[in-house]
GROMACS .gro file of N, CA, C and O in nm:
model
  200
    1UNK      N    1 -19.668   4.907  12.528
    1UNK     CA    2 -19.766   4.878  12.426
    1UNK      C    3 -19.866   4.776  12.481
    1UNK      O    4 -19.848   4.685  12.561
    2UNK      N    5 -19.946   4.805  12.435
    2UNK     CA    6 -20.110   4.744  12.525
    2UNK      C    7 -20.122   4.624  12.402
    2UNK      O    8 -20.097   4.653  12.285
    3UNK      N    9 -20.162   4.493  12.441
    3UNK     CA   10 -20.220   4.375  12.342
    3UNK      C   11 -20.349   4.401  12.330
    3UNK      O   12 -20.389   4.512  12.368
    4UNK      N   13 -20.427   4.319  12.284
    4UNK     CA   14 -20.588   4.325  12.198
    4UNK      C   15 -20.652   4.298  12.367
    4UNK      O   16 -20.760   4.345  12.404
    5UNK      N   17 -20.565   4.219  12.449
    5UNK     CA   18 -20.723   4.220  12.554
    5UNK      C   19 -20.655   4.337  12.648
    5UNK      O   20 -20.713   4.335  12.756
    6UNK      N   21 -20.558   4.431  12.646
    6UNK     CA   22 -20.554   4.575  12.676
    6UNK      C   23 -20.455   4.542  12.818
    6UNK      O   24 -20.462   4.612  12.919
    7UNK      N   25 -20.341   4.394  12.798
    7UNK     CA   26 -20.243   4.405  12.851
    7UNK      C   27 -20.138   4.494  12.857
    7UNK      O   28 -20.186   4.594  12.802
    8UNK      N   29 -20.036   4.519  12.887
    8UNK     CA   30 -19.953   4.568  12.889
    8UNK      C   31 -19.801   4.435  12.843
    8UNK      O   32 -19.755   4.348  12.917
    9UNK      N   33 -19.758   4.472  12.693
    9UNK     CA   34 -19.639   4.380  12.718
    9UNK      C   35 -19.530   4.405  12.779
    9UNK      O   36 -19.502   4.505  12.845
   10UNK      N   37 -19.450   4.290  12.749
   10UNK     CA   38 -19.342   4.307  12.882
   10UNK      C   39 -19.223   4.390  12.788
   10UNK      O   40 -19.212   4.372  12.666
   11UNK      N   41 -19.148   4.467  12.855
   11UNK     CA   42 -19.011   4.562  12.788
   11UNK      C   43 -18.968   4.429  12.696
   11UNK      O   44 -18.984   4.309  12.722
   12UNK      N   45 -18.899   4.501  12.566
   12UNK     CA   46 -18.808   4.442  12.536
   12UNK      C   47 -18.638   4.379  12.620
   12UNK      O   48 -18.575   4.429  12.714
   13UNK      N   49 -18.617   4.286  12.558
   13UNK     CA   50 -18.520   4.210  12.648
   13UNK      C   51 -18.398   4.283  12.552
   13UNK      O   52 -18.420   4.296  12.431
   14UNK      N   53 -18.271   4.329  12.611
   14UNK     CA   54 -18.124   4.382  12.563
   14UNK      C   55 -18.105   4.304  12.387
   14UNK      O   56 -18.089   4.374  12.287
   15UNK      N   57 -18.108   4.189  12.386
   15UNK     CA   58 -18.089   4.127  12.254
   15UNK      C   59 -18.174   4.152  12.147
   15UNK      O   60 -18.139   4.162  12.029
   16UNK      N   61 -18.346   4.168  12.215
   16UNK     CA   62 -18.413   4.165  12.114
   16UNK      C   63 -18.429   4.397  12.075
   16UNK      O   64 -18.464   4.455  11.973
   17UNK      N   65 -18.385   4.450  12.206
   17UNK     CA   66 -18.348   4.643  12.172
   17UNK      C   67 -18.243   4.610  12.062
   17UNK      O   68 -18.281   4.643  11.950
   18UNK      N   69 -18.117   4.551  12.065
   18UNK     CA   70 -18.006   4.544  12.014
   18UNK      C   71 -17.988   4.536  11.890
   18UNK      O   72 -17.912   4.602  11.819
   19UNK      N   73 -18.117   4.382  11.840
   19UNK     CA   74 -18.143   4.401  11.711
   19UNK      C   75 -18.187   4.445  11.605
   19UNK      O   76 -18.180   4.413  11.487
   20UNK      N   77 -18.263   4.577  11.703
   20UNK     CA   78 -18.364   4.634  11.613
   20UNK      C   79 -18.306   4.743  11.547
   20UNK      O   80 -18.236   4.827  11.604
   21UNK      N   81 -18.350   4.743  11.363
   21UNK     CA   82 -18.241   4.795  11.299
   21UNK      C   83 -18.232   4.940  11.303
   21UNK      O   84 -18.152   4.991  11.224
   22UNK      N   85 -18.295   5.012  11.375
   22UNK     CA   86 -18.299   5.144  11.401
   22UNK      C   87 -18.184   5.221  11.489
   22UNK      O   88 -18.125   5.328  11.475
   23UNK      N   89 -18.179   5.103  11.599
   23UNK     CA   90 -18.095   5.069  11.740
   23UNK      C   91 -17.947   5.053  11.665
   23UNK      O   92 -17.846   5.102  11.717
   24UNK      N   93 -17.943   4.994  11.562
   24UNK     CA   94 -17.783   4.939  11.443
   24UNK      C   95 -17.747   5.045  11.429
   24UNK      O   96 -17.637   5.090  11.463
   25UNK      N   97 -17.862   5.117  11.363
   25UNK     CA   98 -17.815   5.217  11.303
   25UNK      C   99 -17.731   5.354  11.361
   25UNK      O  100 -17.637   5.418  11.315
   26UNK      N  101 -17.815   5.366  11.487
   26UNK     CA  102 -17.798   5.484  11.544
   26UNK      C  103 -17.654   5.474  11.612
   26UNK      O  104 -17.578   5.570  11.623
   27UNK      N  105 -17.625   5.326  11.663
   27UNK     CA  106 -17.526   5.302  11.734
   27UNK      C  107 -17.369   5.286  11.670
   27UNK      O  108 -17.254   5.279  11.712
   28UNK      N  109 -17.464   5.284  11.499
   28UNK     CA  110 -17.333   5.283  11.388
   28UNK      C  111 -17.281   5.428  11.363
   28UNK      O  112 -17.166   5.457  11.329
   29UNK      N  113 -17.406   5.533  11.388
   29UNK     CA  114 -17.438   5.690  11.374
   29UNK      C  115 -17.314   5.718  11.426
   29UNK      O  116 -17.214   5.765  11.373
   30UNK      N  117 -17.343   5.669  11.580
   30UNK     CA  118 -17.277   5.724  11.687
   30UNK      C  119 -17.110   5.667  11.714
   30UNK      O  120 -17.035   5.733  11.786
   31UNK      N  121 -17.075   5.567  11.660
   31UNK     CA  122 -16.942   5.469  11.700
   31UNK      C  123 -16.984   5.423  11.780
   31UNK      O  124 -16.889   5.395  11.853
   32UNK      N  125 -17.115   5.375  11.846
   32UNK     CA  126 -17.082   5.275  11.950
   32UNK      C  127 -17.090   5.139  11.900
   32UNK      O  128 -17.148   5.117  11.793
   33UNK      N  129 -17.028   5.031  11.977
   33UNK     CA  130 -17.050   4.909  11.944
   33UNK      C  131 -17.080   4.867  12.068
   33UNK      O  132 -17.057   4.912  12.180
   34UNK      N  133 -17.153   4.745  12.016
   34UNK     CA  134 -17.252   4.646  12.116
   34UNK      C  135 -17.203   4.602  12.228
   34UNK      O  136 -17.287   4.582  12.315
   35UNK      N  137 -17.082   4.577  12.258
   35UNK     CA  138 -17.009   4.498  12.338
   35UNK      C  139 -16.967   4.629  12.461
   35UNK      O  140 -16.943   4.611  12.581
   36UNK      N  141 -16.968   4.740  12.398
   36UNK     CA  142 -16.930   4.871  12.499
   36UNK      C  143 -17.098   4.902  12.570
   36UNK      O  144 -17.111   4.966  12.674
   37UNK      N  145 -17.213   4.845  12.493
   37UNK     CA  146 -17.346   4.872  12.588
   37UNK      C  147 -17.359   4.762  12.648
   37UNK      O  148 -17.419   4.779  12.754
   38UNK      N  149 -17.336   4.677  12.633
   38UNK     CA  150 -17.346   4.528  12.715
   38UNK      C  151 -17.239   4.576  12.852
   38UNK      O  152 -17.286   4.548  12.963
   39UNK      N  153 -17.135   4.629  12.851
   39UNK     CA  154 -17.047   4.617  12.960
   39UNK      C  155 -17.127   4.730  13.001
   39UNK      O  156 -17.199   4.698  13.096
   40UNK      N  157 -17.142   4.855  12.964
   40UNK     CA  158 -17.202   4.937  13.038
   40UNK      C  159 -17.356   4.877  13.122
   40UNK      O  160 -17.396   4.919  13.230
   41UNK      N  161 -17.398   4.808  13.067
   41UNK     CA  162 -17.504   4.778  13.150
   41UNK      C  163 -17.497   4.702  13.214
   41UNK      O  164 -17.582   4.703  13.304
   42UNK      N  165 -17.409   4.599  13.215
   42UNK     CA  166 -17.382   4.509  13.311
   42UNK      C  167 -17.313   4.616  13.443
   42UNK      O  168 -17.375   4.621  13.549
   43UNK      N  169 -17.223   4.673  13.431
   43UNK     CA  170 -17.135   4.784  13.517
   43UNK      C  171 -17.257   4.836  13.581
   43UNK      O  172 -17.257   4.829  13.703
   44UNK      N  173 -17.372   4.892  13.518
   44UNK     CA  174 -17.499   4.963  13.602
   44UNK      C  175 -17.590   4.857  13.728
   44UNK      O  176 -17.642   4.874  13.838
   45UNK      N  177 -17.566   4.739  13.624
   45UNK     CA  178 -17.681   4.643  13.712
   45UNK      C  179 -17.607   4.591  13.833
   45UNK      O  180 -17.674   4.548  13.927
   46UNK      N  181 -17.427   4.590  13.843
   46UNK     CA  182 -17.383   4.557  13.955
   46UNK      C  183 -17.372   4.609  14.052
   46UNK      O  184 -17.371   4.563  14.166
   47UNK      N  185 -17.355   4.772  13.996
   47UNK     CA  186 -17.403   4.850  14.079
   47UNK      C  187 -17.533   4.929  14.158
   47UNK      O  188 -17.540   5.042  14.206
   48UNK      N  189 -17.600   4.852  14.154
   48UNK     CA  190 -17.768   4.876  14.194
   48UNK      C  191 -17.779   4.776  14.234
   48UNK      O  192 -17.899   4.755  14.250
   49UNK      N  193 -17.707   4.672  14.270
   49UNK     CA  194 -17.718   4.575  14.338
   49UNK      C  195 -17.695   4.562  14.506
   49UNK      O  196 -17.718   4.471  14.585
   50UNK      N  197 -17.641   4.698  14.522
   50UNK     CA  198 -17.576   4.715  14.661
   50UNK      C  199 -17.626   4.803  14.756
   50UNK      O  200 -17.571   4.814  14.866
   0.00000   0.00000   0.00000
């Protein structure tokens, strides 16, 4: 998403995707809980580390 002088902002950060109540919802849709995407992404980022 572009700002008024036609930046580009920066991605959302994991906490602020997490809270958004759409993101609740879907993840309530689905059975996932928060703590199973937090490990999964941590598990991804250690591995792209190498």
């Amino acid at each position: 998403m572009r700002d008024d002088r036609g930046l580009d902002d920066p991605p959302p950060t994991l906490d602020e995707l997490l809270s958004e109540p759409i993101v609740r919802l879907l993840m309530r849709r689905d059975g996932v809980e928060e703590g199973e995407v937090r490990k999964l992404i941590a598990r991804v980022a250690s591995s792209r580390r190498y």
